[in-house]
mmCIF file of C-alpha atoms in Angstrom:
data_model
loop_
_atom_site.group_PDB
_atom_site.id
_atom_site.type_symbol
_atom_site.label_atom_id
_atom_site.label_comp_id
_atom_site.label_asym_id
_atom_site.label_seq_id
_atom_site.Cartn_x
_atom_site.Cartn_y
_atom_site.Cartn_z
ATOM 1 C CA UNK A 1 0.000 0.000 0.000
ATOM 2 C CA UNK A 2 1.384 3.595 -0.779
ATOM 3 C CA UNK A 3 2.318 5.966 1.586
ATOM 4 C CA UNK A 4 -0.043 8.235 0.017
ATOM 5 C CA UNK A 5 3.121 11.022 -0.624
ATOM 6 C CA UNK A 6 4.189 11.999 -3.592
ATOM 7 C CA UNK A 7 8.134 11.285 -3.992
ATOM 8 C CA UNK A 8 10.369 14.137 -5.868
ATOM 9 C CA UNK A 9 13.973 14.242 -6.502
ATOM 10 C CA UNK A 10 16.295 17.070 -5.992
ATOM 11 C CA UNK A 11 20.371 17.791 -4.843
ATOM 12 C CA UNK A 12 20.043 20.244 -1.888
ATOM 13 C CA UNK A 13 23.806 20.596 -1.652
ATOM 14 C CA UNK A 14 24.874 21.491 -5.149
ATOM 15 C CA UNK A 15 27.058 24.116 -4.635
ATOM 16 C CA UNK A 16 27.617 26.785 -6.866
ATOM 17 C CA UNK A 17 30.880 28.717 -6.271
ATOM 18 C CA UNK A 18 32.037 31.875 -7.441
ATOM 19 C CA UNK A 19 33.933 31.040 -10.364
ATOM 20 C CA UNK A 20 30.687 28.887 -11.609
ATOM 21 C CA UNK A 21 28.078 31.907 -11.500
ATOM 22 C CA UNK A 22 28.695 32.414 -14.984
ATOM 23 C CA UNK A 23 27.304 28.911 -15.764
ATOM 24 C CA UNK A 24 24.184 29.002 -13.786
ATOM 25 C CA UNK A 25 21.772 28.566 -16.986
ATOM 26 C CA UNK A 26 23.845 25.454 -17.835
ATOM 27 C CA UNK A 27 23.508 24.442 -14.094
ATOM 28 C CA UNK A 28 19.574 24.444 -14.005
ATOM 29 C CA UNK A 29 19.430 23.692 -17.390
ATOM 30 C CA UNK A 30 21.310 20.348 -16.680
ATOM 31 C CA UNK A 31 18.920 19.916 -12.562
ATOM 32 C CA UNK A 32 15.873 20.341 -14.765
ATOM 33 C CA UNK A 33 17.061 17.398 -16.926
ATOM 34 C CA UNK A 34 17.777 14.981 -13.984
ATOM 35 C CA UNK A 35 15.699 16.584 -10.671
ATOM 36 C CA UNK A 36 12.307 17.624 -10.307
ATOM 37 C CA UNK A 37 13.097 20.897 -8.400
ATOM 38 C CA UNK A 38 16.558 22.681 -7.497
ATOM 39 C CA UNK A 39 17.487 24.423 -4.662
ATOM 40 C CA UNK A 40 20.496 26.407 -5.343
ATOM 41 C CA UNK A 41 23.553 26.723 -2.950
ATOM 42 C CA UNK A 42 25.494 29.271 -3.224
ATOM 43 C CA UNK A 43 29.044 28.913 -1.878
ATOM 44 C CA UNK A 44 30.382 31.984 -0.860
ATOM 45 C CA UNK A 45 34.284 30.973 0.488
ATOM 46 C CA UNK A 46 37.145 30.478 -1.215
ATOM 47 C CA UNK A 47 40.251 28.613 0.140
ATOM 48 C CA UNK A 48 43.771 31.042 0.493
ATOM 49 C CA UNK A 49 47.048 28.483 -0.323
ATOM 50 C CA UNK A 50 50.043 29.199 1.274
ATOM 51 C CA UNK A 51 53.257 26.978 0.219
ATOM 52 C CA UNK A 52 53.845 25.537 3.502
ATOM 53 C CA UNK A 53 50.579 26.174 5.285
ATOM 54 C CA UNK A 54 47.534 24.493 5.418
ATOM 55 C CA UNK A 55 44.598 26.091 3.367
ATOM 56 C CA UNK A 56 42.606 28.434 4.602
ATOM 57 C CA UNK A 57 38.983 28.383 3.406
ATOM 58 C CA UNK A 58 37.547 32.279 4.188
ATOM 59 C CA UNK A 59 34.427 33.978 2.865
ATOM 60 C CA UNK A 60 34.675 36.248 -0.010
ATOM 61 C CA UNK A 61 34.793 40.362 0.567
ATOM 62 C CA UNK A 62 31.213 41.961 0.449
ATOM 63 C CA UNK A 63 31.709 43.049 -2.492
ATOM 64 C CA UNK A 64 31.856 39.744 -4.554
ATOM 65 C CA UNK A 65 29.393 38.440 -2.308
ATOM 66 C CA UNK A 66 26.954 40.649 -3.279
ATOM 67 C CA UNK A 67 27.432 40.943 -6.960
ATOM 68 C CA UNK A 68 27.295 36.897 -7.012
ATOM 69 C CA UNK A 69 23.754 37.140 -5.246
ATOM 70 C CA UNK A 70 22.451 39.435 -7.053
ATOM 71 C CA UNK A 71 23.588 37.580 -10.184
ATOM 72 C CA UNK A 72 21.565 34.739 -8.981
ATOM 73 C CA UNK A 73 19.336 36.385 -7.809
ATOM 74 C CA UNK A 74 18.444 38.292 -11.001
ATOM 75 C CA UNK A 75 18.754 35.265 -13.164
ATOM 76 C CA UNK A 76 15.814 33.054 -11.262
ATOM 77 C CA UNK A 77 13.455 36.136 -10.936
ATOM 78 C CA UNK A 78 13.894 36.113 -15.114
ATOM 79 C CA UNK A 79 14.026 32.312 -15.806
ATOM 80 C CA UNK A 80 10.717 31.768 -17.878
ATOM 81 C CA UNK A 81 9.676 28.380 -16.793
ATOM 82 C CA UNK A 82 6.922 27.922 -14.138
ATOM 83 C CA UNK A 83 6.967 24.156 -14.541
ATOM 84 C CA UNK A 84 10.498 23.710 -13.025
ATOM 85 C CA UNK A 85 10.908 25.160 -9.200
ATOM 86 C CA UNK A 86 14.015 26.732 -8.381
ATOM 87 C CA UNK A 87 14.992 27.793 -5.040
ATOM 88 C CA UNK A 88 17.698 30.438 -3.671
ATOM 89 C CA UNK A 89 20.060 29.460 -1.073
ATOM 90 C CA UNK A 90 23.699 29.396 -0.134
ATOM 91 C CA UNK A 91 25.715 27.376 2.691
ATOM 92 C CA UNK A 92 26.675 29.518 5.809
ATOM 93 C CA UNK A 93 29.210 28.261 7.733
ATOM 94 C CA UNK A 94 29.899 31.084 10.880
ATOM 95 C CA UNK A 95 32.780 30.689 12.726
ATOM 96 C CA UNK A 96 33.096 26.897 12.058
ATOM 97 C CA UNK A 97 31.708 26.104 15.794
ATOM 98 C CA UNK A 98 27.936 25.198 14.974
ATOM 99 C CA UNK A 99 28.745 23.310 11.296
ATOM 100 C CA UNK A 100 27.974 23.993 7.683
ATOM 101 C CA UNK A 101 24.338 24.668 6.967
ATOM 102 C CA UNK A 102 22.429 25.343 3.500
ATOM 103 C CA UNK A 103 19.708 28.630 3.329
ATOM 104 C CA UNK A 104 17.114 28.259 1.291
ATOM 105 C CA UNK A 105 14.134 31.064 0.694
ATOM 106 C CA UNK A 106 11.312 30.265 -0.856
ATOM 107 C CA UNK A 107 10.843 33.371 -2.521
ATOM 108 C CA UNK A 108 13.555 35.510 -2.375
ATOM 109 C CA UNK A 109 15.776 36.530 0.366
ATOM 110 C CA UNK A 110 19.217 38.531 1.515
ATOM 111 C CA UNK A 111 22.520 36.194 2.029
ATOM 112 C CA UNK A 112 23.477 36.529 6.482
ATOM 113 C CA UNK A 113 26.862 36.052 7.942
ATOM 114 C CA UNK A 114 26.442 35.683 11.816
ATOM 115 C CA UNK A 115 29.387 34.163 13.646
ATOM 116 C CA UNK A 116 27.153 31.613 15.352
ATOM 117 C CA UNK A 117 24.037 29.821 14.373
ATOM 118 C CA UNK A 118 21.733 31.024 16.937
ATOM 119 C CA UNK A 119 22.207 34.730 15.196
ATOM 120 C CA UNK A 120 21.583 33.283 12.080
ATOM 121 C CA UNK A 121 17.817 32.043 13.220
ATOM 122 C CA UNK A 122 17.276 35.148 14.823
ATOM 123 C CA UNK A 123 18.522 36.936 11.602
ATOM 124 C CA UNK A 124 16.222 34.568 8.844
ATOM 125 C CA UNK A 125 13.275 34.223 11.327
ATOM 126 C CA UNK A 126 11.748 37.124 9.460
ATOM 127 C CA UNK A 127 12.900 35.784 5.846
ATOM 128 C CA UNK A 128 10.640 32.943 5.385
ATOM 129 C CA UNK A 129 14.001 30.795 5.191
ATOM 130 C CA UNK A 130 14.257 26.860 5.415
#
């Protein structure tokens, strides 16, 4: 007997970094071919190497950050195809004490950076975030 769900398909950690934002349409062109909705995850750090050091993985400087989102941003507000659900997000990661977690709006929402996850609630409480 069925469970009386329906059962979709998706990849809620596909992340899409910087130097991908250029290829976004091929990105949802190529989840519309194998998911039934997309959540986008926007991965806004980059790692720093330093011969000799360990990596570093930091977030980018405001100003990328911002002109990625709004990239994305702009680009699912104009996509022109109702049948295939698209949702923003992007991973926040704090100061590295509470884990890696992905955003996701279902409409449209602004990209947080609190150092710990409790701020972060606080700060998407009022952004109808998942």
């Amino acid at each position: 007997m069925g469970s009386g769900y329906d059962i979709y398909f998706t990849d809620m950690h596909s992340n899409l970094h910087h130097n991908q934002i250029d290829d976004l349409p091929s990105w949802c062109l190529h989840a519309k071919q194998v998911l039934d909705f997309w959540a986008v995850a926007y991965y806004p750090f980059h790692v720093e190497k330093e011969e000799g050091k360990m990596p570093i993985e930091d977030i980018y400087p405001d100003e990328v950050l911002v002109k990625d989102w709004n990239k994305i941003r702009h680009f699912l507000q104009n996509r022109d195809d109702p049948d295939f659900p698209v949702f923003l997000g992007y991973e926040w990661q704090g100061s590295g004490l509470d884990g890696d977690h992905n955003i996701f709006f279902k409409n449209d929402g602004e990209m947080v950076h609190p150092l710990r996850y409790g701020e972060l609630r606080k700060k998407l409480g009022r952004h109808g975030a998942v």
